[in-house]
Short mmCIF file of C-alpha atoms and ligand atoms in Angstrom, two decimals:
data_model
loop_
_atom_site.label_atom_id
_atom_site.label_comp_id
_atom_site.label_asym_id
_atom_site.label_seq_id
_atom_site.Cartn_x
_atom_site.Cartn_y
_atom_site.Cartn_z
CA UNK H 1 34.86 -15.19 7.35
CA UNK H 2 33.54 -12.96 9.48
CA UNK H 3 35.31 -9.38 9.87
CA UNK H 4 35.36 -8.72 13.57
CA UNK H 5 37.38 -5.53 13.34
CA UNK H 6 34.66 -3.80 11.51
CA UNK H 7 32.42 -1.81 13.88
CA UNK H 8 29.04 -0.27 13.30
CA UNK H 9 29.20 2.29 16.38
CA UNK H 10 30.23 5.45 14.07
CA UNK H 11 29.86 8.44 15.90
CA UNK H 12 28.12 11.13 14.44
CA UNK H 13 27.59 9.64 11.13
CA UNK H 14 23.98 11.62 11.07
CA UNK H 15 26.21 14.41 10.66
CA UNK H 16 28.38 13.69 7.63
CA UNK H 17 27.13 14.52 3.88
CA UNK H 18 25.92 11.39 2.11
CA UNK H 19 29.30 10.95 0.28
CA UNK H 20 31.14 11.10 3.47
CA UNK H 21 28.54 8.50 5.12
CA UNK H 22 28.64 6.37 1.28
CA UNK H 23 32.77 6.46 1.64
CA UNK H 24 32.46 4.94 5.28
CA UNK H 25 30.27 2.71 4.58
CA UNK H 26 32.13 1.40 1.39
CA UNK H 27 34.92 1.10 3.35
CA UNK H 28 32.99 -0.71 5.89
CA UNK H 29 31.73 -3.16 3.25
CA UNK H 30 34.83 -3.26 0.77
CA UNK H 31 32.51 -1.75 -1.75
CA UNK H 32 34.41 -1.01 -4.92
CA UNK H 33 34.18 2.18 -7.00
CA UNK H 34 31.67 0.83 -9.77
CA UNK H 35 29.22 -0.21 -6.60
CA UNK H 36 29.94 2.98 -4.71
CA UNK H 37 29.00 4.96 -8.25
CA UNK H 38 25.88 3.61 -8.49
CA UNK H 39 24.90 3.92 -5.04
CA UNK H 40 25.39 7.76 -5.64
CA UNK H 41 23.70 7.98 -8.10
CA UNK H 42 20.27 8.71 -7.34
CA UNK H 43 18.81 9.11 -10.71
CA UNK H 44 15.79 11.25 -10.89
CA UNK H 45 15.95 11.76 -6.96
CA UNK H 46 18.02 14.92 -6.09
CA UNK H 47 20.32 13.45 -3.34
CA UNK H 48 19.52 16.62 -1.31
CA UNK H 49 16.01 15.99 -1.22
CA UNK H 50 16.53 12.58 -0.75
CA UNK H 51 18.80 13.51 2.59
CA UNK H 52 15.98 15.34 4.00
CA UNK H 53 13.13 12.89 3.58
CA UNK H 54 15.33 10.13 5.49
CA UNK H 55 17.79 9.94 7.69
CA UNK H 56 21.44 9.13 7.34
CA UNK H 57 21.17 8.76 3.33
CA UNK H 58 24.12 7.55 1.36
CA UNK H 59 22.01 6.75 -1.88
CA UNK H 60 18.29 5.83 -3.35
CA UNK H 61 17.30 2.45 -4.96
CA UNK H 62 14.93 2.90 -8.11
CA UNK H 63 12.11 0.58 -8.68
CA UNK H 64 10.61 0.29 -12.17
CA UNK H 65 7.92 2.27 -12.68
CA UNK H 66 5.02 0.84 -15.43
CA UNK H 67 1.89 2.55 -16.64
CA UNK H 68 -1.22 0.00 -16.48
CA UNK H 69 -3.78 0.77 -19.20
CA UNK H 70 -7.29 0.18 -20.15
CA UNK H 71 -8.46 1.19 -17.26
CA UNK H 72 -11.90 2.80 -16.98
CA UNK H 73 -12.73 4.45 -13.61
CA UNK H 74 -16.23 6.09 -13.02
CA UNK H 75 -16.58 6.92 -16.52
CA UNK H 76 -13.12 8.11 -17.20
CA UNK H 77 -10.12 6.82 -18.62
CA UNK H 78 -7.30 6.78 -16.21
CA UNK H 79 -3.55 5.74 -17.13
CA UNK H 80 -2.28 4.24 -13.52
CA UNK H 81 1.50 4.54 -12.88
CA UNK H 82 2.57 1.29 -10.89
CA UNK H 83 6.04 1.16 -9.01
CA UNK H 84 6.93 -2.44 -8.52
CA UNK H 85 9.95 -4.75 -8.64
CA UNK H 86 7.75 -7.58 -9.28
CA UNK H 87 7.03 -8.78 -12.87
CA UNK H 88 2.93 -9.64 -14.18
CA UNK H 89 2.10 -7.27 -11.59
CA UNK H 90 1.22 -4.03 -14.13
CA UNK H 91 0.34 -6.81 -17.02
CA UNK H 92 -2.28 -8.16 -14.93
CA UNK H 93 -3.95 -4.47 -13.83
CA UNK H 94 -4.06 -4.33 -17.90
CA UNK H 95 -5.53 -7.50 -18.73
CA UNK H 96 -8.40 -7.22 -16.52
CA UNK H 97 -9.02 -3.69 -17.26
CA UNK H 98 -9.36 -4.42 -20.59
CA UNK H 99 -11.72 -7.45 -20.29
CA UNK H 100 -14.29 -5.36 -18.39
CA UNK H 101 -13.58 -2.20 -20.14
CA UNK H 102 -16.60 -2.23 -22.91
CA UNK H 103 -18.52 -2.93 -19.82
CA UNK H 104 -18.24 0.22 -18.19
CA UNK H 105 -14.79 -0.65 -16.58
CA UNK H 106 -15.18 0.37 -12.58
CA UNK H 107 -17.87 2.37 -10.53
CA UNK H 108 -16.25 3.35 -7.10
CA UNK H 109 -17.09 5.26 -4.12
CA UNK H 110 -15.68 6.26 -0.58
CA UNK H 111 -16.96 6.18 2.77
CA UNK H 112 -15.34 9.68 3.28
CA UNK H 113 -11.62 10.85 4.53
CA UNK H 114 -12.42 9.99 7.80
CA UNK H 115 -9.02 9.44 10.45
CA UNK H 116 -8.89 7.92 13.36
CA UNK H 117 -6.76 9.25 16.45
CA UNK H 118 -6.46 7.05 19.54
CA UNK H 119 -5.60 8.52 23.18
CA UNK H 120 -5.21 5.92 25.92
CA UNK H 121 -5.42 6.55 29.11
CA UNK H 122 -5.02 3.97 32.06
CA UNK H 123 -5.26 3.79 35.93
CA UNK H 124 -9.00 5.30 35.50
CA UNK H 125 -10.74 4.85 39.11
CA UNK H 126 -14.00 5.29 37.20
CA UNK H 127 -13.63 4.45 33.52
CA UNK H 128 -17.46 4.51 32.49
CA UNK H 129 -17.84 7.60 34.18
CA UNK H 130 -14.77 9.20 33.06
CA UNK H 131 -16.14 8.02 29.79
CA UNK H 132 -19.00 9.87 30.12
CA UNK H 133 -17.40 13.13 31.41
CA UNK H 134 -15.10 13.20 27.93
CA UNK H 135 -18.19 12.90 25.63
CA UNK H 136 -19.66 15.58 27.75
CA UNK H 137 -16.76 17.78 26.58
CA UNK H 138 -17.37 17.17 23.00
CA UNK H 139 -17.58 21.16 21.58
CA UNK H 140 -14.35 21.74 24.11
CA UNK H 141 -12.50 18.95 22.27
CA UNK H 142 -13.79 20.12 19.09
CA UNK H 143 -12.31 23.60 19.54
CA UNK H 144 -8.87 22.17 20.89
CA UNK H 145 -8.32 19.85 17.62
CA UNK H 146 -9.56 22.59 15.38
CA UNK H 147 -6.91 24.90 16.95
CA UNK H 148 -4.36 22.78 16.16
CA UNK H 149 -4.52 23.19 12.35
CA UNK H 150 -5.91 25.94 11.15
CA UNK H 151 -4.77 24.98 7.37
CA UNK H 152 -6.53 21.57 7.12
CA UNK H 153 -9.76 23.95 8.86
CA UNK H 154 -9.54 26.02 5.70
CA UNK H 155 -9.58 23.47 3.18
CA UNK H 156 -12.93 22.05 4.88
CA UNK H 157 -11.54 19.35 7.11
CA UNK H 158 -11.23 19.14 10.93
CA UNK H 159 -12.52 17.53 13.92
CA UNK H 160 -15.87 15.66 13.28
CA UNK H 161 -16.87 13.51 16.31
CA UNK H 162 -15.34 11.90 19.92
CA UNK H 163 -15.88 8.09 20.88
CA UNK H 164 -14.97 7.26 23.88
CA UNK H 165 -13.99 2.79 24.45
CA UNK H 166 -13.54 1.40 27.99
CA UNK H 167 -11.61 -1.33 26.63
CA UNK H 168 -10.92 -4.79 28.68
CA UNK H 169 -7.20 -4.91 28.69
CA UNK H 170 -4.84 -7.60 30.27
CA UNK H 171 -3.90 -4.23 32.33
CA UNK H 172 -7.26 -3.87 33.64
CA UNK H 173 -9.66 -1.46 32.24
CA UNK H 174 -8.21 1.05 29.71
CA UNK H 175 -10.09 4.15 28.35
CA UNK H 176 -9.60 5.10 24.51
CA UNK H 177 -10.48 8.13 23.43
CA UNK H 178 -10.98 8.43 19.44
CA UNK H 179 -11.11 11.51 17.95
CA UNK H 180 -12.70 11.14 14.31
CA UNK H 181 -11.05 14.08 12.00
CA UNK H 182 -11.63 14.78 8.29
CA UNK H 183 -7.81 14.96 7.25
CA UNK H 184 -9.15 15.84 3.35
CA UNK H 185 -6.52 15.69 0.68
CA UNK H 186 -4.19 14.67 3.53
CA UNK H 187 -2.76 11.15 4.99
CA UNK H 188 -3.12 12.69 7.92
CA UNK H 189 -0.90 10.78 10.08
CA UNK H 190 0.65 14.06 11.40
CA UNK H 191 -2.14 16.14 11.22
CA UNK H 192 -3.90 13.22 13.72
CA UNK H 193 -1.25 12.97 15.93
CA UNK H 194 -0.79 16.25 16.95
CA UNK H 195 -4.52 16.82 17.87
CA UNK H 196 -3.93 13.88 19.58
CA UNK H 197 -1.40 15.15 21.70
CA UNK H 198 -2.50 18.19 22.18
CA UNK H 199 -5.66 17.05 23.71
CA UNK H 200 -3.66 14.27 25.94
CA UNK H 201 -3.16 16.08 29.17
CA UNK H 202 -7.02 17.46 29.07
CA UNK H 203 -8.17 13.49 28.39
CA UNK H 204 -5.78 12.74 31.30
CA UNK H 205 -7.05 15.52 33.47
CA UNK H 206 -10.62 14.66 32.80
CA UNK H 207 -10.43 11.16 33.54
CA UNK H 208 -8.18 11.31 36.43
CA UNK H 209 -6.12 9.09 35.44
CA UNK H 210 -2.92 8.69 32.92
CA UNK H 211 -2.31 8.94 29.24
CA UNK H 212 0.28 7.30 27.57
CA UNK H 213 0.00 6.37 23.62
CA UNK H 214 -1.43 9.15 21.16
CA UNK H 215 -1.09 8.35 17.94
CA UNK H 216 -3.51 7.50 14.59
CA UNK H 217 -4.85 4.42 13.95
CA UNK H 218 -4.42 2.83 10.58
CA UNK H 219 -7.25 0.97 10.88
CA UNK H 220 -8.91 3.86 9.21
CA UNK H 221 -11.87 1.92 8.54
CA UNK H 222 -13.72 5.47 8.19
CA UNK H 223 -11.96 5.73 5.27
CA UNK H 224 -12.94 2.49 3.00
CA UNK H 225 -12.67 2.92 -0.50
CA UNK H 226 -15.21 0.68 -2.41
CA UNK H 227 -14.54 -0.49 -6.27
CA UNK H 228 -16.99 -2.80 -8.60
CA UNK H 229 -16.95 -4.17 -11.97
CA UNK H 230 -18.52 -7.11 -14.24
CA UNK H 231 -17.21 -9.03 -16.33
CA UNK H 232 -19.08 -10.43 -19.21
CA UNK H 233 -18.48 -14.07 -19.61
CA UNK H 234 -17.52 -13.71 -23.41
CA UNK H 235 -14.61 -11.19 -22.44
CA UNK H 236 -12.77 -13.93 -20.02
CA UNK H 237 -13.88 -16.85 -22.29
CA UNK H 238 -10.87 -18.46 -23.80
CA UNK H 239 -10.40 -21.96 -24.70
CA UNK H 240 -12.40 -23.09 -21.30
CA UNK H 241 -15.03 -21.10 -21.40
CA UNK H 242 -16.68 -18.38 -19.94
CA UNK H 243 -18.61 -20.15 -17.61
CA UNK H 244 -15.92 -22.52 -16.30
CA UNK H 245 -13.53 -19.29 -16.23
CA UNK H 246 -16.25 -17.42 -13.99
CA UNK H 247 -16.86 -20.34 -11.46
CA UNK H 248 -13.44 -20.49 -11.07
CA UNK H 249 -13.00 -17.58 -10.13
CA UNK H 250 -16.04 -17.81 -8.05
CA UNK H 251 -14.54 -21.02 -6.38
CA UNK H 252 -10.92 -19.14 -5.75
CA UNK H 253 -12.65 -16.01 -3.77
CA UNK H 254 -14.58 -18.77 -1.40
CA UNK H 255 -11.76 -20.47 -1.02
CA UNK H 256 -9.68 -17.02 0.52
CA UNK H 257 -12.92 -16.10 2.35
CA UNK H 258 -12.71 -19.29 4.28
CA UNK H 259 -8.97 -20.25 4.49
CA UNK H 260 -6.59 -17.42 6.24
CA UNK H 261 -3.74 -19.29 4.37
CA UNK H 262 -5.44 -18.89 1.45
CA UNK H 263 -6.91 -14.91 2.04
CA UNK H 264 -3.03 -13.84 2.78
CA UNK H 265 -1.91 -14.54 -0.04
CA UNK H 266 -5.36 -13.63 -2.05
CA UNK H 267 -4.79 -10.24 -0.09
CA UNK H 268 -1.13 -9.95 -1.48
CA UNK H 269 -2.13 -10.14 -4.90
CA UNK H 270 -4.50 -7.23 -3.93
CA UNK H 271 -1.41 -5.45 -2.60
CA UNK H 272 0.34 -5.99 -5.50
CA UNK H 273 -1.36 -3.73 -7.07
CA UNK H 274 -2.13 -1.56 -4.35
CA UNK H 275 0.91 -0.84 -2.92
CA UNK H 276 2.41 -0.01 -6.70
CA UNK H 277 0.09 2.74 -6.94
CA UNK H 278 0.22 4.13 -3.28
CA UNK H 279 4.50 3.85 -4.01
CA UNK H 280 4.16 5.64 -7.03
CA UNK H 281 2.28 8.48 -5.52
CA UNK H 282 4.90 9.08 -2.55
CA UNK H 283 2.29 7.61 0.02
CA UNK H 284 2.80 5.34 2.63
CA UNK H 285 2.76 1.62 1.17
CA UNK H 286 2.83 0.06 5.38
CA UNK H 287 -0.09 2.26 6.31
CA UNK H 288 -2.53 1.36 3.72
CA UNK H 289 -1.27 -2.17 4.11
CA UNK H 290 -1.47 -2.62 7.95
CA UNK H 291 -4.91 -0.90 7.25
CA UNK H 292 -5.80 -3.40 4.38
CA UNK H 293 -4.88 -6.80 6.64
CA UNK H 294 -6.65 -5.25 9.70
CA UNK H 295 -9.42 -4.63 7.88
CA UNK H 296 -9.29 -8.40 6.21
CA UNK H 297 -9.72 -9.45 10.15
CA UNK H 298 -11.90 -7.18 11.17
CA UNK H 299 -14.64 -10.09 11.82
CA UNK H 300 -12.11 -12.16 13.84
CA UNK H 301 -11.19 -14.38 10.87
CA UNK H 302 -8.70 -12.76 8.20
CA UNK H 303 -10.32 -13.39 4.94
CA UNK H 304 -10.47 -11.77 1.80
CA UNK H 305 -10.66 -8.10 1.23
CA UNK H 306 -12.68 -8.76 -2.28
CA UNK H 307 -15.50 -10.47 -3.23
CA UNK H 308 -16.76 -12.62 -6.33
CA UNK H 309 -20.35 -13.62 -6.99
CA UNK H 310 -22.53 -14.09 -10.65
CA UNK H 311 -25.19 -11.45 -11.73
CA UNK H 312 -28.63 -12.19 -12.39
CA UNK H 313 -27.87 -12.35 -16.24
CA UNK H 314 -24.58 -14.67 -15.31
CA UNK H 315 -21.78 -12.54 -15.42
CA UNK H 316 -18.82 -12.38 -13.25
CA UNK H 317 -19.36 -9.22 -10.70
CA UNK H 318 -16.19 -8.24 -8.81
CA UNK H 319 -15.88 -5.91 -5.89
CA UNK H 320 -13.58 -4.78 -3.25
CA UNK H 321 -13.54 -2.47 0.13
CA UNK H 322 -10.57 -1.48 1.70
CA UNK H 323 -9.28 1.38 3.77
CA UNK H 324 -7.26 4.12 1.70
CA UNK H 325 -5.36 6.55 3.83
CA UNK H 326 -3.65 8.02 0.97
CA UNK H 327 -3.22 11.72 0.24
CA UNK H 328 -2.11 14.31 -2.41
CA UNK H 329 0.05 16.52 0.19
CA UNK H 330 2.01 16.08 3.16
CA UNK H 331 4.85 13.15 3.61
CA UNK H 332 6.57 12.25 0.42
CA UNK H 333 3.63 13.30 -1.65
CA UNK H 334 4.24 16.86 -2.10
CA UNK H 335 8.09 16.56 -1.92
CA UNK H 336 9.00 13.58 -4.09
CA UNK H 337 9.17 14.91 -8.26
CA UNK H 338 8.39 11.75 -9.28
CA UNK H 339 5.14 11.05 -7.02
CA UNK H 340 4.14 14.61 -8.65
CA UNK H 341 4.85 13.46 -11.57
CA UNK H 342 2.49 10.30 -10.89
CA UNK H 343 -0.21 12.34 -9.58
CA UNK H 344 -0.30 14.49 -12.96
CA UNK H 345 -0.53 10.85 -15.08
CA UNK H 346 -3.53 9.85 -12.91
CA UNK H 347 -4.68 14.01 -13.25
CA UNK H 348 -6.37 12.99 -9.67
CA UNK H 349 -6.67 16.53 -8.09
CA UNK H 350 -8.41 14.90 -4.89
CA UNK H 351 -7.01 12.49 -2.53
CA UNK H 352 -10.98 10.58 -2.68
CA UNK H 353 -10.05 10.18 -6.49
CA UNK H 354 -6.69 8.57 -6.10
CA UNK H 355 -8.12 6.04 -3.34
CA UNK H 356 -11.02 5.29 -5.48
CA UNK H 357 -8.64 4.59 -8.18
CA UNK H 358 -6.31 2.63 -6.26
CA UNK H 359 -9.00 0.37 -4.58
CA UNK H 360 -10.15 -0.05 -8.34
CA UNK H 361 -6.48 -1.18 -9.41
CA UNK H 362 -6.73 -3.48 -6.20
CA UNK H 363 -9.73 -5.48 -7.52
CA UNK H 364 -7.91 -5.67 -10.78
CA UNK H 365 -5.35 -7.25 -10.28
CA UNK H 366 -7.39 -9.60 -7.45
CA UNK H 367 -9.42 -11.11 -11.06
CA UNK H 368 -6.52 -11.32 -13.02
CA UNK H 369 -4.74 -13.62 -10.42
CA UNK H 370 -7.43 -15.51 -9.73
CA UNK H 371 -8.31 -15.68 -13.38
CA UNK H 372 -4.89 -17.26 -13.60
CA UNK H 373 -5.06 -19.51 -10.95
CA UNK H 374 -7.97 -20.72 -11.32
CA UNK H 375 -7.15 -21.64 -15.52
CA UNK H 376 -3.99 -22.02 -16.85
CA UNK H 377 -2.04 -21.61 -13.48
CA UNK H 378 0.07 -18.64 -11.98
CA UNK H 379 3.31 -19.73 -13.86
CA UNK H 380 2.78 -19.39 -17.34
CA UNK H 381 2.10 -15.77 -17.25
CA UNK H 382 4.82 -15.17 -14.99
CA UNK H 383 7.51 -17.64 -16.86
CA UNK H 384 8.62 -14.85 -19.43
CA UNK H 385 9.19 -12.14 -17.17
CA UNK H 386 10.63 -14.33 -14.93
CA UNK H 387 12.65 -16.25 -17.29
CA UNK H 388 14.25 -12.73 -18.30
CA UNK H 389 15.04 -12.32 -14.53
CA UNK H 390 16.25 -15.85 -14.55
CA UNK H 391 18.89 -15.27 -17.55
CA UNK H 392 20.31 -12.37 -16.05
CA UNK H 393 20.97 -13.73 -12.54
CA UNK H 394 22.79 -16.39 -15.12
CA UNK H 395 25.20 -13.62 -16.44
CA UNK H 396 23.30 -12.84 -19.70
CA UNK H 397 23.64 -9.30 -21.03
CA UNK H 398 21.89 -7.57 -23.38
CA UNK H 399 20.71 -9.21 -26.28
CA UNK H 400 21.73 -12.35 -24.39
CA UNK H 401 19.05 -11.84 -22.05
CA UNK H 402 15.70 -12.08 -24.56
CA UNK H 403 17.83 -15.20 -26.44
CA UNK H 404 18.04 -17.28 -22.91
CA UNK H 405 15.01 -16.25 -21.73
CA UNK H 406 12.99 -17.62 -25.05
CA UNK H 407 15.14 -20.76 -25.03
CA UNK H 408 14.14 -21.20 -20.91
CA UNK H 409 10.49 -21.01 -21.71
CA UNK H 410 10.45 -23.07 -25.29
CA UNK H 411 12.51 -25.75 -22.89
CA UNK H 412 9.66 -25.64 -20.58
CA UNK H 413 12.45 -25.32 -17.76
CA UNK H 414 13.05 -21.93 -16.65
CA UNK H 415 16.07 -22.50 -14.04
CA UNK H 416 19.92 -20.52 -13.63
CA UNK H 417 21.64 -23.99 -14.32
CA UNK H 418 20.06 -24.26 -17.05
CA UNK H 419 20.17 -20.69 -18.50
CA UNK H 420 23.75 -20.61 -17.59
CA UNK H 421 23.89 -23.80 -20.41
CA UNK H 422 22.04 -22.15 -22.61
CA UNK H 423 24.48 -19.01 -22.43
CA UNK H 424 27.40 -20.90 -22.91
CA UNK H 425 26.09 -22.16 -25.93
CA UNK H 426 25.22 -18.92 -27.24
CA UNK H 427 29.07 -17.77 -26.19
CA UNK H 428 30.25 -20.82 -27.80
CA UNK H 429 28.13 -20.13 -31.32
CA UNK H 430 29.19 -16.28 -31.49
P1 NAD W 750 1.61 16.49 6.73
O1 NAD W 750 1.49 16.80 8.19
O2 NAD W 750 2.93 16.64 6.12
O3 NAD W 750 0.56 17.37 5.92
C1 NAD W 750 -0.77 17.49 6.31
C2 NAD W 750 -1.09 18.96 6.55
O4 NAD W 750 -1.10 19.68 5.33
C3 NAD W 750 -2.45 19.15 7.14
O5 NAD W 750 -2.41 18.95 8.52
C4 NAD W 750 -2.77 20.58 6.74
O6 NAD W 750 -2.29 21.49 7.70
C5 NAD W 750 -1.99 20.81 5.45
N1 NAD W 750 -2.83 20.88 4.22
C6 NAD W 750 -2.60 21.71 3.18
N2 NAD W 750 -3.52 21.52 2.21
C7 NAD W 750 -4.37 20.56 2.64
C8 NAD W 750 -5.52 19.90 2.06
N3 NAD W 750 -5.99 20.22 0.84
N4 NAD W 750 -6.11 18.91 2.76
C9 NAD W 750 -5.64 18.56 3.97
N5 NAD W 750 -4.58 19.14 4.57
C10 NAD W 750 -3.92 20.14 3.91
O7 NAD W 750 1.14 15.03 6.40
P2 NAD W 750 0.03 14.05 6.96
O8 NAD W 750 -0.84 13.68 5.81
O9 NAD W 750 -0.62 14.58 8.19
O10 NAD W 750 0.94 12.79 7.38
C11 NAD W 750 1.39 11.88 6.41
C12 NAD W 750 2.76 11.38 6.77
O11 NAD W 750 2.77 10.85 8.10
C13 NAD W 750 3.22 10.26 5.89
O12 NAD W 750 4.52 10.55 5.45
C14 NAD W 750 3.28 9.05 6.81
O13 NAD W 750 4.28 8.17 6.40
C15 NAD W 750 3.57 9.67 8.13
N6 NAD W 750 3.22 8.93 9.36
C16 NAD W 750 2.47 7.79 9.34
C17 NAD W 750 2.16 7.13 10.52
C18 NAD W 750 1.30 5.88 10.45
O14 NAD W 750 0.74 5.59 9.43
N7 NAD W 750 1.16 5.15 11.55
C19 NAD W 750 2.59 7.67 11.73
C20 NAD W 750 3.34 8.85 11.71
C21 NAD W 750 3.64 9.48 10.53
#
């Protein structure tokens, strides 16, 4: 039954310290103590920190954090920290590392830590002009942007170029300014944004007419991290071959580039891996991933965001290109002990390394799902993690919980009715 006494209009509950929020809302929820307790307890997230990177905080939720190994970036071996709830996900980062490691593992590059601001201004009498009158004011714009952060100017970054789009808007013509700024080892998002807005009223002034939205885009397809690697056929053999394993694989990546329905969910394997690293490393898992998709678009048809082919000698070569707006300071990054922590596993001291890396995790576990899918079938690999999941959503506890979940997969049938029979059992034996 609903509760229709219970009201969500609490005044000034920004205010209140996170136990005073945690105790209204456990009263609000008929919470008991043991849920309450573990709410509070934030683990290795001090709850005042954790109050001033969000707002009205009454706890934190842990993820698992795994290390993937094997990997081989540029020359280097790289342990990758990987926060995920999802099982396979840091298995599959290992697997394929390790099946193109004696290869050379992955070359990467970057197109550079370029961001993208957008300033859009409407009601323009003359947009093409006006156009032209902003591009005119490039070394004016220039010093306005550079003014505006003084500290991202000293560690080499800045304001790098103006584009001006008269864009063909249901509105009528709309002018977009886009200023082009080298954010460094920054995100950037804020850094952007305030040029952005600093700038507006000149960009409204100059054009004559007026500016509304000023804000990044995270399209930041200036910033496109670029990861390769081949795998020799006798390292993905197995019992089908290395040839059949290959064209499979080759089959599965046509398959995404031509089929949306198929790229999305090609493109959330990618993100699987993605996202685990940019979580990990306090960055901002919805801006690389609105970035990612927008790229996988960008030619009017979503497809996929990585690409298979053969080698003249008949290997499997793998590559992928992606935007990376990730960065070692600013947001959580800097704040967040953990995505310190993270940083100092990957010993990435540049935020170019740490998007090269990721994009190379990316591409990773892209072959290892389509290696999968395209053999033995997603399932299998998943079936024991899941199984364990499976066993304790049944009520299995401790040692219970490896017992079941062997039983579920040597059944073949990895389901709760079943695991909860298979508990019993176990409960009846002991
Ligand atoms: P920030 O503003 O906290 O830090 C960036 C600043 O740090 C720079 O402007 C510079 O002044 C300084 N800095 C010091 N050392 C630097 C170095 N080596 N290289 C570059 N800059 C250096 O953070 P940010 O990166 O501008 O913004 C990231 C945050 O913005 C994230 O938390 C993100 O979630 C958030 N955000 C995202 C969006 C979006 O993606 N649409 C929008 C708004 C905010």
């Amino acid at each position: 039954m609903t509760d229709t006494t219970r009201s969500s209009r609490i005044p000034g509950f920004h205010k209140k310290s996170p136990a005073e929020r945690l105790a209204l809302v456990s009263d609000f929820a008929g919470l008991d103590a043991a849920a309450a307790a573990r709410l509070s307890d934030t683990g290795n997230l001090d709850l005042g920190l954790a109050d001033r990177l969000v707002e009205n905080v009454i706890g934190s939720m842990n993820i698992p954090l795994g290390i993937a190994t094997n990997m081989r970036v540029d020359g280097e071996d790289v342990l990758i920290p990987m926060a995920t709830e999802e099982s396979s996900v840091v298995a599959a980062v290992c697997n394929a590392a390790r099946q193109c490691y004696d290869a050379g593992g992955f070359t990467t590059s970057m197109s550079g830590t370029l961001m993208i601001a957008q300033i859009q201004a409407v009601d323009v009498a003359d947009p093409h002009a006006a156009r032209l009158r902003i591009l005119g004011r490039r070394e004016e714009i220039k010093a306005i942007c550079d003014g505006c952060d003084p500290v991202l100017l000293s560690f080499g970054g800045g304001f790098r170029d103006v584009e001006v789009r008269v864009l063909d808007s249901r509105g009528g013509p709309m002018l977009v300014t886009h200023l082009i700024v080298d954010t460094r080892d920054a995100m950037g998002a804020n850094a952007v944004n305030s040029m952005a807005e600093t700038l507006a009223p000149h960009i409204a002034a100059w054009s004559g007419g007026r500016v509304y939205l000023r804000i990044l885009s995270n399209l930041a397809d200036r910033r496109l991290a670029r990861a390769h690697a081949v795998w020799p056929l006798d390292q993905i053999g197995g019992q089908i071959g290395g040839e059949a394993v290959r064209d499979g694989i080759v089959s599965a990546y046509h398959f995404a580039a031509a089929d949306p329905y198929r790229a999305a969910t090609h493109n959330k394997g990618i993100m699987n891996g993605v996202s685990a690293v940019v979580l990990a490393t306090g960055n901002d898992t919805r801006a690389v991933e609105a970035g990612a998709h927008a790229y996988a678009a960008r030619g009017g048809q979503y497809g996929s965001l990585t690409r298979f082919e053969v080698t003249a000698d008949g290997q499997l070569s793998g590559s992928i290109e992606l935007p990376m707006a990730v960065g070692l300071i600013g947001g959580a990054t800097k704040a967040h002990p953990t995505a310190q922590a993270c940083l100092a596993i990957l010993g990435v001291t540049s935020a170019e390394r740490l998007a090269r890396i990721i994009a190379a995790v990316g591409l990773a576990q892209n072959f290892s799902a389509l290696k999968a899918l395209a053999t033995t079938g997603i399932q299998k690999g998943h079936m024991a993690l899941h199984a364990q999941n499976i066993a304790m959503m049944a009520g299995a506890v401790g040692d219970e919980i490896d017992r079941v979940a062997a039983a579920l997969v040597e059944r073949g049938s990895v389901r709760q009715d079943v695991a909860q029979a298979v508990l019993q059992d176990l409960r009846g034996e002991a």
